[in-house]
CSV table of C-alpha atoms in Angstrom, one decimal:
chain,number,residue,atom,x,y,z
A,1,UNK,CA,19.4,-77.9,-145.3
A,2,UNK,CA,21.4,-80.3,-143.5
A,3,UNK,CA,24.8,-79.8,-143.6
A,4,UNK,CA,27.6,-81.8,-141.6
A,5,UNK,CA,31.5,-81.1,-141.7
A,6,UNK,CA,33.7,-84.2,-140.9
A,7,UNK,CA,37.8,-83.8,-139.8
A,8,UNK,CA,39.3,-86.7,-140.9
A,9,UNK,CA,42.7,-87.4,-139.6
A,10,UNK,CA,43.9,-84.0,-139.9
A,11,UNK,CA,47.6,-82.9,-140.0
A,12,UNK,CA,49.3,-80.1,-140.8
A,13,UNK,CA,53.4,-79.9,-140.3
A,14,UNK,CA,55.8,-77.0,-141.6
A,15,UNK,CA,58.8,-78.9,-142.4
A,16,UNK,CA,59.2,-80.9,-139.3
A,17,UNK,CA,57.5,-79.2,-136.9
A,18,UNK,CA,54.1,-80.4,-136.5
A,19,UNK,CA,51.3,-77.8,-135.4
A,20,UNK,CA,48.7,-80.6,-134.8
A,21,UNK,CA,47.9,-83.8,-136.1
A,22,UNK,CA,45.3,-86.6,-136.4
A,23,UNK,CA,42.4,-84.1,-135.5
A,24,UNK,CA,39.3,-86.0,-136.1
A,25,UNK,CA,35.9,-84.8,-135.5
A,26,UNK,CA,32.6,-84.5,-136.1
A,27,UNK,CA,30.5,-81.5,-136.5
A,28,UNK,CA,26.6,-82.0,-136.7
A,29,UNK,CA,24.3,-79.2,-138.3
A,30,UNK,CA,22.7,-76.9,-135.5
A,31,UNK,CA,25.9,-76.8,-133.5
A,32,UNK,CA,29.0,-74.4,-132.3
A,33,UNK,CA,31.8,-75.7,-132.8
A,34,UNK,CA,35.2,-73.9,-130.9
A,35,UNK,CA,38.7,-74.1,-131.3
A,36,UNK,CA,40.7,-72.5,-128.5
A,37,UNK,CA,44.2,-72.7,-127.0
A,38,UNK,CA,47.9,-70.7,-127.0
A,39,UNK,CA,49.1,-68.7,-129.7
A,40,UNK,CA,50.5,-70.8,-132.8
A,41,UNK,CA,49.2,-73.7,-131.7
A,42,UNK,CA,47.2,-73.5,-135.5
A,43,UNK,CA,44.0,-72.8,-134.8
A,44,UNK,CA,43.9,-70.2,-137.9
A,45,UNK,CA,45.5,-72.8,-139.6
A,46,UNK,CA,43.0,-75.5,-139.1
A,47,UNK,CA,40.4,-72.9,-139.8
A,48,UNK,CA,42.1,-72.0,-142.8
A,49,UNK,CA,42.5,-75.8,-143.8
A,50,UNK,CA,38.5,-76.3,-143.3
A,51,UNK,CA,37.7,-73.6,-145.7
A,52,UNK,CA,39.8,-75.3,-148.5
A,53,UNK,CA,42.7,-72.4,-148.2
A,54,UNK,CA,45.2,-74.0,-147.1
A,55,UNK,CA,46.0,-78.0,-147.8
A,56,UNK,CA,46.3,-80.2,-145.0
A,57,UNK,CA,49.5,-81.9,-145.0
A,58,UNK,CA,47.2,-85.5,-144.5
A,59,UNK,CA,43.8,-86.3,-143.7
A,60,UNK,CA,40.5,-84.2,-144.9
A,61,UNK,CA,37.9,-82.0,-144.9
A,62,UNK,CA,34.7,-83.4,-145.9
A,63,UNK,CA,31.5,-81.3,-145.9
A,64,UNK,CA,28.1,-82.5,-146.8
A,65,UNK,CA,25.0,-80.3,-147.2
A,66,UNK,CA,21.8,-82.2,-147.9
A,67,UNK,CA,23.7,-85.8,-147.7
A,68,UNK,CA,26.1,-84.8,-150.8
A,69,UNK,CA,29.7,-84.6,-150.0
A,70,UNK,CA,30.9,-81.5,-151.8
A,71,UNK,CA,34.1,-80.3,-153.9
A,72,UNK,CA,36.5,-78.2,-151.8
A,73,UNK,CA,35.3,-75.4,-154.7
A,74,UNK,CA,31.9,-76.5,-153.9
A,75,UNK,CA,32.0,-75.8,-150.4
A,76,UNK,CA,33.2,-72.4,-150.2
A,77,UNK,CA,29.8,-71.3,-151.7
A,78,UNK,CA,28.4,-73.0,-148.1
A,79,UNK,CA,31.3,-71.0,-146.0
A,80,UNK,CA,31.5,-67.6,-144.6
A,81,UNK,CA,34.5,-66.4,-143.4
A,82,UNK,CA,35.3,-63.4,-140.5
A,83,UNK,CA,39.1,-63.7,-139.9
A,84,UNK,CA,41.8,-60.8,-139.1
A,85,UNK,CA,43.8,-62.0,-142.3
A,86,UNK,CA,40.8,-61.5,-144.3
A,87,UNK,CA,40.3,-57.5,-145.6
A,88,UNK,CA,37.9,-56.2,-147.7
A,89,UNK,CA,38.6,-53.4,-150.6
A,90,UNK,CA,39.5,-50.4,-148.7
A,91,UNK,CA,38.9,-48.3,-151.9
A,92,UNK,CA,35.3,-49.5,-152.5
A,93,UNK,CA,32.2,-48.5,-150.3
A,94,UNK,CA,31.0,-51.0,-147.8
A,95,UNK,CA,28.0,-51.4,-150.3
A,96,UNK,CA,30.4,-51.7,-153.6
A,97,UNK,CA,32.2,-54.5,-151.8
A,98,UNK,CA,28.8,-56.2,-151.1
A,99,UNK,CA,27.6,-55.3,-154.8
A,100,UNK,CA,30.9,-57.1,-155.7
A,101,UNK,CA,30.8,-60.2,-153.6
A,102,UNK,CA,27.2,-60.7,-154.9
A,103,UNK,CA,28.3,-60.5,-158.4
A,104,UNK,CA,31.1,-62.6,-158.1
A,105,UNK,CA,28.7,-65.2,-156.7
A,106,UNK,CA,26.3,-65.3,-159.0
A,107,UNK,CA,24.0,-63.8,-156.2
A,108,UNK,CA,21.0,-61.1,-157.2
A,109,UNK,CA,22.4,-57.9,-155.3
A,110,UNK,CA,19.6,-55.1,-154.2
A,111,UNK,CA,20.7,-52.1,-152.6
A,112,UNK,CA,18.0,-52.6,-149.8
A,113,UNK,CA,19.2,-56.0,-148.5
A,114,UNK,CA,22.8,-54.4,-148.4
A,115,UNK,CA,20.7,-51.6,-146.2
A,116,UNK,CA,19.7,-54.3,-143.8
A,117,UNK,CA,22.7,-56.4,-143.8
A,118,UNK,CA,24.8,-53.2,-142.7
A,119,UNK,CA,22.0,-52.1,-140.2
A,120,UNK,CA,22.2,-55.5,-138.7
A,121,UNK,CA,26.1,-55.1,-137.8
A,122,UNK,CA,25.4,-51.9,-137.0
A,123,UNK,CA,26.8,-49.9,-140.2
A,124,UNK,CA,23.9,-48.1,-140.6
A,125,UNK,CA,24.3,-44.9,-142.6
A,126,UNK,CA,28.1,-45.7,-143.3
A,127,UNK,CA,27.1,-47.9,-146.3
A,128,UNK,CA,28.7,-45.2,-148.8
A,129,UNK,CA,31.7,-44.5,-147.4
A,130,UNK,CA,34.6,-45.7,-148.2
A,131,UNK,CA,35.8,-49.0,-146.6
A,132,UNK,CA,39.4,-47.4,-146.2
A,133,UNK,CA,38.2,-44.5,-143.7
A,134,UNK,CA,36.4,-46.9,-141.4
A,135,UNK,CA,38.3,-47.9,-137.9
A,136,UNK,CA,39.0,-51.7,-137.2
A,137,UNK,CA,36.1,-52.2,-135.4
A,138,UNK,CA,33.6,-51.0,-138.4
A,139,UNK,CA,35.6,-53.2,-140.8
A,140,UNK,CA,34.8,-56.0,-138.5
A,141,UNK,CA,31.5,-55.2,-138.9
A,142,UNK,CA,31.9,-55.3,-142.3
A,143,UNK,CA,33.5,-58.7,-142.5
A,144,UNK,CA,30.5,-60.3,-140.6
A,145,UNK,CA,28.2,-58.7,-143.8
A,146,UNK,CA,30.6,-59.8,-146.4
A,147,UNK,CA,30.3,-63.2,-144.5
A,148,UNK,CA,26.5,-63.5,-144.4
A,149,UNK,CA,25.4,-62.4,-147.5
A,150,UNK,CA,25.1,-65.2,-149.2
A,151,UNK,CA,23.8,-67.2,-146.1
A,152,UNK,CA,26.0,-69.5,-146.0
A,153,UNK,CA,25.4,-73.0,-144.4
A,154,UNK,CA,28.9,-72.5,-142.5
A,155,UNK,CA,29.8,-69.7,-140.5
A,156,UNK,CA,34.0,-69.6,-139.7
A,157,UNK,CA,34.7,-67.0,-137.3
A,158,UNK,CA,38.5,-66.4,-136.5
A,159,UNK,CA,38.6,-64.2,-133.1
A,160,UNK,CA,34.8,-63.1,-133.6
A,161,UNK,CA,34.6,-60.2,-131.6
A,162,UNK,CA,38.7,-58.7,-132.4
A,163,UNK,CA,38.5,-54.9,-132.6
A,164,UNK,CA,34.0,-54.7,-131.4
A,165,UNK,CA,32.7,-52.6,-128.6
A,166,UNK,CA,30.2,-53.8,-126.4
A,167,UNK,CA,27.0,-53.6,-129.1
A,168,UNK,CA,29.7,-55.3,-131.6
A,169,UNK,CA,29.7,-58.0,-129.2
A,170,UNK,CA,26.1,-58.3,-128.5
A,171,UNK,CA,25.6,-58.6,-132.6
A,172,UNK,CA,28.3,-61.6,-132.9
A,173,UNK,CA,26.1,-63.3,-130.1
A,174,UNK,CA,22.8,-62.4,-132.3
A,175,UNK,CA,24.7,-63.9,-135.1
A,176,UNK,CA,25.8,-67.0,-133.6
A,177,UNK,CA,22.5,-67.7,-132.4
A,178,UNK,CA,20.8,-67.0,-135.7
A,179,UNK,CA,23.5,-69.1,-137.5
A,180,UNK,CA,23.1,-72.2,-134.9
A,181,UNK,CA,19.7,-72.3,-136.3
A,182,UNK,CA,20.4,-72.5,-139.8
A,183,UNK,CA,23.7,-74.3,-139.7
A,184,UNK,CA,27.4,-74.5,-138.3
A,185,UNK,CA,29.5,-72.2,-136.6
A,186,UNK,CA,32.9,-72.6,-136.2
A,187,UNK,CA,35.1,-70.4,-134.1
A,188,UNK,CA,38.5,-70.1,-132.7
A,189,UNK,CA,38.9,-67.7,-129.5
A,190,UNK,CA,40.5,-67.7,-126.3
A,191,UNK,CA,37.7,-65.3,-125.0
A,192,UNK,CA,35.7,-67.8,-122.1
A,193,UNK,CA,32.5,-66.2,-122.9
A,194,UNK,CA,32.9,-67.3,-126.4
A,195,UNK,CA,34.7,-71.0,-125.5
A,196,UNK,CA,31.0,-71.1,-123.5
A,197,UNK,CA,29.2,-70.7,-126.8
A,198,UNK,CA,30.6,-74.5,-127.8
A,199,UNK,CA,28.5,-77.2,-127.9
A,200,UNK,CA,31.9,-79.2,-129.3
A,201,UNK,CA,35.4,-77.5,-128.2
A,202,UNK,CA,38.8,-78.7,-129.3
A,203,UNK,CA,41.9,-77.4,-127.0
A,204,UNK,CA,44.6,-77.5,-129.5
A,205,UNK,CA,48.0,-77.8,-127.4
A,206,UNK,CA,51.3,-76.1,-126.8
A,207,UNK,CA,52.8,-75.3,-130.3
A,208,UNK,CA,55.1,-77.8,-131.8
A,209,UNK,CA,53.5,-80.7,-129.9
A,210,UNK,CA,50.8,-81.4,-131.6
A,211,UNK,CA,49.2,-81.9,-128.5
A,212,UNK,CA,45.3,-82.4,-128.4
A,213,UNK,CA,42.6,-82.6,-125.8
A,214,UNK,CA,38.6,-83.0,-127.3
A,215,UNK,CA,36.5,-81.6,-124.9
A,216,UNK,CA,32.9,-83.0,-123.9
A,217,UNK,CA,29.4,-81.2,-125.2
A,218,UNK,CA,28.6,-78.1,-123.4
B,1,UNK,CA,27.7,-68.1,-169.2
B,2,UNK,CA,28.5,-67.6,-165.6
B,3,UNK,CA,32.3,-67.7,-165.2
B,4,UNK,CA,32.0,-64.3,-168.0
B,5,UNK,CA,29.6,-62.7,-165.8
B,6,UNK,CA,31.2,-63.4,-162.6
B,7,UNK,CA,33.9,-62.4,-164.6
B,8,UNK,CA,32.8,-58.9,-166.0
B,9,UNK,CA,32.1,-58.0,-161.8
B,10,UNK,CA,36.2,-58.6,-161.2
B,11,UNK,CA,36.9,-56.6,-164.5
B,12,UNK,CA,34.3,-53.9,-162.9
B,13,UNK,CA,36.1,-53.5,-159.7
B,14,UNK,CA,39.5,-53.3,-160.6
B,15,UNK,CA,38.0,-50.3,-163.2
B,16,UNK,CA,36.8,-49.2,-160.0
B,17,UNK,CA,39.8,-49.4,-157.9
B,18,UNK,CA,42.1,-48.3,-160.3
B,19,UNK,CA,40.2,-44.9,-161.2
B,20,UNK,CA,40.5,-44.1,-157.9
B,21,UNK,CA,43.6,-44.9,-157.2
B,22,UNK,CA,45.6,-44.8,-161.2
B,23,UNK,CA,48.3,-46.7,-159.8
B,24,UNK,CA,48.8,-49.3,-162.0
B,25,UNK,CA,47.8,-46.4,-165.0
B,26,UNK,CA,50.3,-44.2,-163.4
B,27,UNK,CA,53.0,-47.2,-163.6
B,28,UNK,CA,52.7,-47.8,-167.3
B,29,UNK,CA,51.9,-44.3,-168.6
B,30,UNK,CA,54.9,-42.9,-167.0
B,31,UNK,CA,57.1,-45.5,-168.2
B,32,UNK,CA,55.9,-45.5,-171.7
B,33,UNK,CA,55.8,-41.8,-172.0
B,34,UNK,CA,59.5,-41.6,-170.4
B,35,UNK,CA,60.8,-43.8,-172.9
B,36,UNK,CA,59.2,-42.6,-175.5
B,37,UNK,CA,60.8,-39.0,-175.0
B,38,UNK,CA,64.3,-40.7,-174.5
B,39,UNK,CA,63.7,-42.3,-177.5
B,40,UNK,CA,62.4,-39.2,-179.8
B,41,UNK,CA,65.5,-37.0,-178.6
B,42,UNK,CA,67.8,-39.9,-179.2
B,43,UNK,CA,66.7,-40.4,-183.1
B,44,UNK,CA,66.2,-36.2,-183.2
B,45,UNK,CA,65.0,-35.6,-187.0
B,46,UNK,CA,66.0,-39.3,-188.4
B,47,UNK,CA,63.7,-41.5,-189.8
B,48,UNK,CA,64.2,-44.8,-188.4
B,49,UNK,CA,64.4,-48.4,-190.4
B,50,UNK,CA,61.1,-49.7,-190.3
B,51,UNK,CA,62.5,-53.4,-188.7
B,52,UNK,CA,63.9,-51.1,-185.7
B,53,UNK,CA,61.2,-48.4,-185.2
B,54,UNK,CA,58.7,-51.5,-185.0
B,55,UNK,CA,61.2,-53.2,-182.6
B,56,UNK,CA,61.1,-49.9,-180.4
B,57,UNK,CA,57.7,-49.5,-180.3
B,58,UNK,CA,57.4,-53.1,-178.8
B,59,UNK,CA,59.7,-52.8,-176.6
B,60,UNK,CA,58.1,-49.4,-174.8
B,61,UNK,CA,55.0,-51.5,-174.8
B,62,UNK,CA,56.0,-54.4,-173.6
B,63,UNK,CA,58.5,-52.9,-170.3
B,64,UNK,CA,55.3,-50.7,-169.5
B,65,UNK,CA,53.5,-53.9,-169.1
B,66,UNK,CA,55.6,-55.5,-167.0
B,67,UNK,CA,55.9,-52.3,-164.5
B,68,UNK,CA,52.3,-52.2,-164.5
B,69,UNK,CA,50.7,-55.3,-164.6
B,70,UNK,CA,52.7,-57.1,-162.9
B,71,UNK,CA,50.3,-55.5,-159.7
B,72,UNK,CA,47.1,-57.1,-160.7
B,73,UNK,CA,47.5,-60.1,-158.1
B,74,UNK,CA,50.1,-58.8,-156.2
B,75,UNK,CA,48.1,-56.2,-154.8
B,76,UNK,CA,45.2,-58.9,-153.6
B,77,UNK,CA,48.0,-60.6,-151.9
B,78,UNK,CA,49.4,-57.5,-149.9
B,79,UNK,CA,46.0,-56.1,-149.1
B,80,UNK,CA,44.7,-58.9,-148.2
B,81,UNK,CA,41.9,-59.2,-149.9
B,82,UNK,CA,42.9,-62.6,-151.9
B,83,UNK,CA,41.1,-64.7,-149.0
B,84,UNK,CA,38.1,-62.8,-149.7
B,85,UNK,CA,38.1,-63.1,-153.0
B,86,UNK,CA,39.0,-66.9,-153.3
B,87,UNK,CA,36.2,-67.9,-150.7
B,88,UNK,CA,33.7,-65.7,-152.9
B,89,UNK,CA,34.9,-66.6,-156.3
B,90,UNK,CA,36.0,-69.6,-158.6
B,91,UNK,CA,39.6,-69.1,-160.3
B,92,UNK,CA,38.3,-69.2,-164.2
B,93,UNK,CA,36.3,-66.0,-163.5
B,94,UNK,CA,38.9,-64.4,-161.4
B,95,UNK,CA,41.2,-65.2,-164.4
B,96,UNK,CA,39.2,-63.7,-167.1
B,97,UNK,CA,38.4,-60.5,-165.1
B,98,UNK,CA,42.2,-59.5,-164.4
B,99,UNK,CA,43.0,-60.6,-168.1
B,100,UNK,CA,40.4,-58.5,-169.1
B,101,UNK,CA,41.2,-55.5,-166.7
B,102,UNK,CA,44.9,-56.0,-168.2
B,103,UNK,CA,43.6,-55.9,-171.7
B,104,UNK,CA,41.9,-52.2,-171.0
B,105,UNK,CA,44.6,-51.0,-169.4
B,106,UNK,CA,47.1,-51.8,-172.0
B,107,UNK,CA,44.5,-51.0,-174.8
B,108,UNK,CA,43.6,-48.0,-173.3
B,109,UNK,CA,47.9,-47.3,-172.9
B,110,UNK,CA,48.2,-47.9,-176.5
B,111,UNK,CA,45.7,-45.6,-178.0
B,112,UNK,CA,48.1,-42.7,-176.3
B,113,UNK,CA,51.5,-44.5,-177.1
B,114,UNK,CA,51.3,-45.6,-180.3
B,115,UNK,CA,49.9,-42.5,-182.8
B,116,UNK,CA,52.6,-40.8,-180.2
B,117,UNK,CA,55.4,-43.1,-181.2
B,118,UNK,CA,54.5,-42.4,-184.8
B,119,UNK,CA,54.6,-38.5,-184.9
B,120,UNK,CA,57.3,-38.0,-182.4
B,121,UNK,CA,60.1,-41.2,-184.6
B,122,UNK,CA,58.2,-39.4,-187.9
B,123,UNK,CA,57.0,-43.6,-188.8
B,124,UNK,CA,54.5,-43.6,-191.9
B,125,UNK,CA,52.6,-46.5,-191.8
B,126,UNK,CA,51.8,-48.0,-195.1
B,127,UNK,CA,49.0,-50.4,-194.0
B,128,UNK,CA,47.1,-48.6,-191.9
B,129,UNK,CA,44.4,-51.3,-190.9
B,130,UNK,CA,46.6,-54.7,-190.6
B,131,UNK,CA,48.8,-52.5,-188.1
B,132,UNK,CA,45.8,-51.5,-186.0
B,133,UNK,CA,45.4,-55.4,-186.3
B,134,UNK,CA,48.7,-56.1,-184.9
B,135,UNK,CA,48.8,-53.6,-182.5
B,136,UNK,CA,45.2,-54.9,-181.2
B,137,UNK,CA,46.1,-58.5,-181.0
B,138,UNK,CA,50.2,-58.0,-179.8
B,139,UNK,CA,48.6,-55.9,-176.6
B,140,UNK,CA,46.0,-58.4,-176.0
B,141,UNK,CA,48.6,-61.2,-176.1
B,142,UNK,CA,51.0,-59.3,-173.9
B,143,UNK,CA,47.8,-58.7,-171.5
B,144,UNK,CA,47.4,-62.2,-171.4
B,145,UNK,CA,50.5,-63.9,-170.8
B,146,UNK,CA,51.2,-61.1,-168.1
B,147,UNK,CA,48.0,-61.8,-166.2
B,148,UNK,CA,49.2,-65.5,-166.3
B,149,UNK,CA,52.6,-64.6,-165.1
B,150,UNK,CA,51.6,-62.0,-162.8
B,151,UNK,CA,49.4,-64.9,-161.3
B,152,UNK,CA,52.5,-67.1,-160.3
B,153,UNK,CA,54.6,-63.9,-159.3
B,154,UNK,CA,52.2,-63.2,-156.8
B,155,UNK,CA,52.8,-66.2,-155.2
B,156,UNK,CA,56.5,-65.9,-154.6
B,157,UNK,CA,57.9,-65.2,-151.5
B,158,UNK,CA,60.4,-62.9,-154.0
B,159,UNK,CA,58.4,-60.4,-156.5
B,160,UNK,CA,60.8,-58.0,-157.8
B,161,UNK,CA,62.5,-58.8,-160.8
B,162,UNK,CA,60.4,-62.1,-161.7
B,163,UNK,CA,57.8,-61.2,-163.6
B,164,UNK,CA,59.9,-59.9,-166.5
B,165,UNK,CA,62.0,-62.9,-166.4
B,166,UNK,CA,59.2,-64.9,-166.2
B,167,UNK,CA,57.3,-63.0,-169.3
B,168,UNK,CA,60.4,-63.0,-171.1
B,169,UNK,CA,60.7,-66.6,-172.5
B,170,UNK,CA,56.7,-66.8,-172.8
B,171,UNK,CA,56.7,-63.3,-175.0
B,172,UNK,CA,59.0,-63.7,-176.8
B,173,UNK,CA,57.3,-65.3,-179.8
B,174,UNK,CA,54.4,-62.5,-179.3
B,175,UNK,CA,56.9,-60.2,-179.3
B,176,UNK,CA,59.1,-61.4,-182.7
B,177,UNK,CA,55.4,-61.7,-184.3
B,178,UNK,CA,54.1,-58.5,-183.6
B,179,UNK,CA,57.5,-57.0,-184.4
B,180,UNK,CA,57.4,-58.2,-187.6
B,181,UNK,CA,54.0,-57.9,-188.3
B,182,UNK,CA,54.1,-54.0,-187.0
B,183,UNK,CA,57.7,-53.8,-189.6
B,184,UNK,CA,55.9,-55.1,-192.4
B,185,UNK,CA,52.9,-52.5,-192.0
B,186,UNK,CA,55.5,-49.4,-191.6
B,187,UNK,CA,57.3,-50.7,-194.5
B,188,UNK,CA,54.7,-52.1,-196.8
B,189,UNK,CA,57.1,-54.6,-198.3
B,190,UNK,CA,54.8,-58.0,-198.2
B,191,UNK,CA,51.8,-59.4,-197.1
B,192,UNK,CA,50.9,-59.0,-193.5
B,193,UNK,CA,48.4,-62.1,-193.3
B,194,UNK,CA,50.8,-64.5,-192.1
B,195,UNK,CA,51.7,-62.7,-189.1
B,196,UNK,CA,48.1,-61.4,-187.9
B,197,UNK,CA,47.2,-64.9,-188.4
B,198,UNK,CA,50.3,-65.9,-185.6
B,199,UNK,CA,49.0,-63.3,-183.1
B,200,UNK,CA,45.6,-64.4,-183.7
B,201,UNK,CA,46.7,-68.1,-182.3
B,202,UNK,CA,49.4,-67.1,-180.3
B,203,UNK,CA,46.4,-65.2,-178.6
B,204,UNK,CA,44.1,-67.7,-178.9
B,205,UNK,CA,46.7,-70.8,-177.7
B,206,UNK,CA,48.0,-68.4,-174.3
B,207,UNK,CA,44.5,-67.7,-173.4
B,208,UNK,CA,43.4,-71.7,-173.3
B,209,UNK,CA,46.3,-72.8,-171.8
B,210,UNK,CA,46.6,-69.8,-168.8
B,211,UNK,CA,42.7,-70.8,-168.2
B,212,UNK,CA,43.5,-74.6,-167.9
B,213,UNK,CA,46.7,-73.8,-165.5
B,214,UNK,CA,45.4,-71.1,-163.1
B,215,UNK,CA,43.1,-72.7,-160.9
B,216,UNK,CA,46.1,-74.6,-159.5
B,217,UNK,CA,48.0,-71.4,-159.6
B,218,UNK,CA,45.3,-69.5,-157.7
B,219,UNK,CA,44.6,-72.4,-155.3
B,220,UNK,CA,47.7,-74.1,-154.3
């Protein structure tokens, strides 16, 4: 699949003040993409606005898989999501909250690819317990299956490696890599070894002022 | 059909959820059952007027649905787990699995509270199958404009006393319906028709119209 996502004159202001504006960019298939810069300077934000949750006060998000521009619904079937303001059910198992994602995408769940998924970010043998007992670094590792399990064409990663120890890390690097392949990554850190990961970085500036610097390909 | 399959795995979880956790249960059982008591010690041995035991009855039902269901989005919001669910699922099947979670939970709060109500006020009914009609289609309506409601309370910065005031105007015809649909059946005085007919369309009319206005509820 190719799949492109295009900022178009993005903006986004609470009230008068302005966390960015006229953001503009261009984000081929194959390709990192990384947001990085002070606290509230709306990297979340823009994040947020790129997966269709939050409206952009102008400008807009267009994504295209396979050369046809898709519906903001449309395109959240393309996008997986690891950000701290997301949380899974904390009631359900890790693999109930995968049986329910599936379901509630339409996707064929089998308890084996759940197995792998969770092996893969390293949740091997904790698939039954219950989502609530696990430490913020296991549900992490959790968000990064809930993310990939429909294999999406988009990966949005919202401080990628918050809460991981050392193997957590090394498994966000796996995933990056594996997810360059297939399609787009998207990130917003301030971690350097992750800015490195960019092949496209945007330094969004010093909250309030909208300020903007595009950086070169790494 | 996928928006009612995608649909039955939202009704599926919150089953889940809430047998493990019987908090929004907890919320309406405890309610109901407290009123109810209040109630049957208030009339002591007297047998009601049919027009105000049927009003009763609606009113224990419908103030346990507002302290319980009022949770069903509120508790995505708090938790968190709304961004997860809107990336993973249209609104029309969201909508139809909380209306449908809201419908057991109220059906299942009925089958308790209502042959209760009718031993403990001493209430004959005298049309035994047009009440259960009533009863069936003035707790799905009340299901149904709360998950609507509940919808848009989630989204205010204020929750407390909203939902109620919100429900209020929109139940209001439900409620004078069912109320004198449930009178009629205690009574026995008329035909009942008329008013399982209005349920059946007031039910029919909130569902439509809540499915046409919550994906801009759900995503703005």
């Amino acid at each position: 699949m190719q799949t492109k996502v295009v900022l178009k004159k993005l903006t986004k202001a609470y009230g008068r003040r302005r966390l960015f504006a006229d953001i503009s960019v261009t984000i081929p298939g194959r390709s990192v993409f990384v947001l990085h810069g002070p606290n509230g300077a709306g990297k979340t934000t823009l994040l947020r606005i790129i997966c269709g949750l939050v409206p952009a006060t102008s400008g807009e998000v267009e994504i295209t898989v396979d050369g046809k521009l898709l519906a903001r619904e449309e395109s959240r079937e393309h996008i997986g999501l690891v950000s701290p303001e997301l949380e899974l059910y904390g009631e359900l198992s890790a693999v109930e909250n995968l049986e329910f994602f599936a379901g509630v995408r339409g996707l064929p769940f089998s308890p084996a690819k759940a197995r792998d998924l969770l092996t893969f970010v390293g949740l091997a043998g904790r698939g039954r317990d219950l989502v609530g007992t696990y430490s913020s670094g296991m549900k992490q590792r959790l968000k990064y299956a809930y993310a990939l399990l429909h294999e999406p064409q988009i990966l949005v990663l919202d401080e990628p490696t918050s809460n991981l120890d050392e193997t957590g890390v090394a498994v966000v690097a796996e995933i990056i890599r594996r997810q360059k392949d297939r399609g787009i990554v998207i990130m917003a850190t301030n971690e350097p070894g992750e800015v490195s990961y960019g092949d496209q970085t945007l330094a969004l500036g010093q909250p309030g002022t909208g300020h903007l610097v595009q950086g070169p390909a790494h | 059909m996928p928006w009612v399959s995608r649909g039955l795995a939202i009704w599926c979880k919150d089953l889940r959820i809430e047998f493990r956790t019987r908090y929004a249960y907890s919320a309406l059982l405890m309610f109901a059952f407290t009123t109810l008591v209040a109630v049957s010690f208030a009339v002591g041995g007297v047998v009601l007027d049919a027009g105000l035991a049927a009003a009763l009855l609606w009113v224990i039902l419908f103030f346990a649905a507002m302290a319980g269901l009022s949770r069903t989005f509120v508790q995505e919001e708090e938790a968190g787990t709304v961004t997860a669910l809107k990336l993973a699922a249209r609104p029309e099947p969201v909508f139809i699995g909380k209306y449908l979670f809201n419908v057991t939970l109220l059906f299942s709060l009925a089958v308790l509270v209502v042959p209760l109500f009718l031993v403990l006020i001493h209430q004959t009914v005298a049309y035994p199958f047009p009440f259960l009609a009533v009863v069936l289609l003035g707790v799905a309506g009340l299901a149904g404009a709360s998950t609507i409601v509940a919808a848009i309370v989630a989204r205010a910065g204020t929750r407390g006393p909203l939902m109620t005031v919100l429900a209020f105007p929109i139940l209001l015809p439900l409620l004078l319906g069912a109320i004198c649909g449930t009178r009629t059946c205690f009574a026995g005085e008329r035909a009942v028709a008329a008013d399982i007919l209005f349920l059946f369309c007031y039910n029919g009319a909130a569902l439509a119209v809540s499915l046409l206005l919550f994906p801009y509820v759900w995503d703005e």
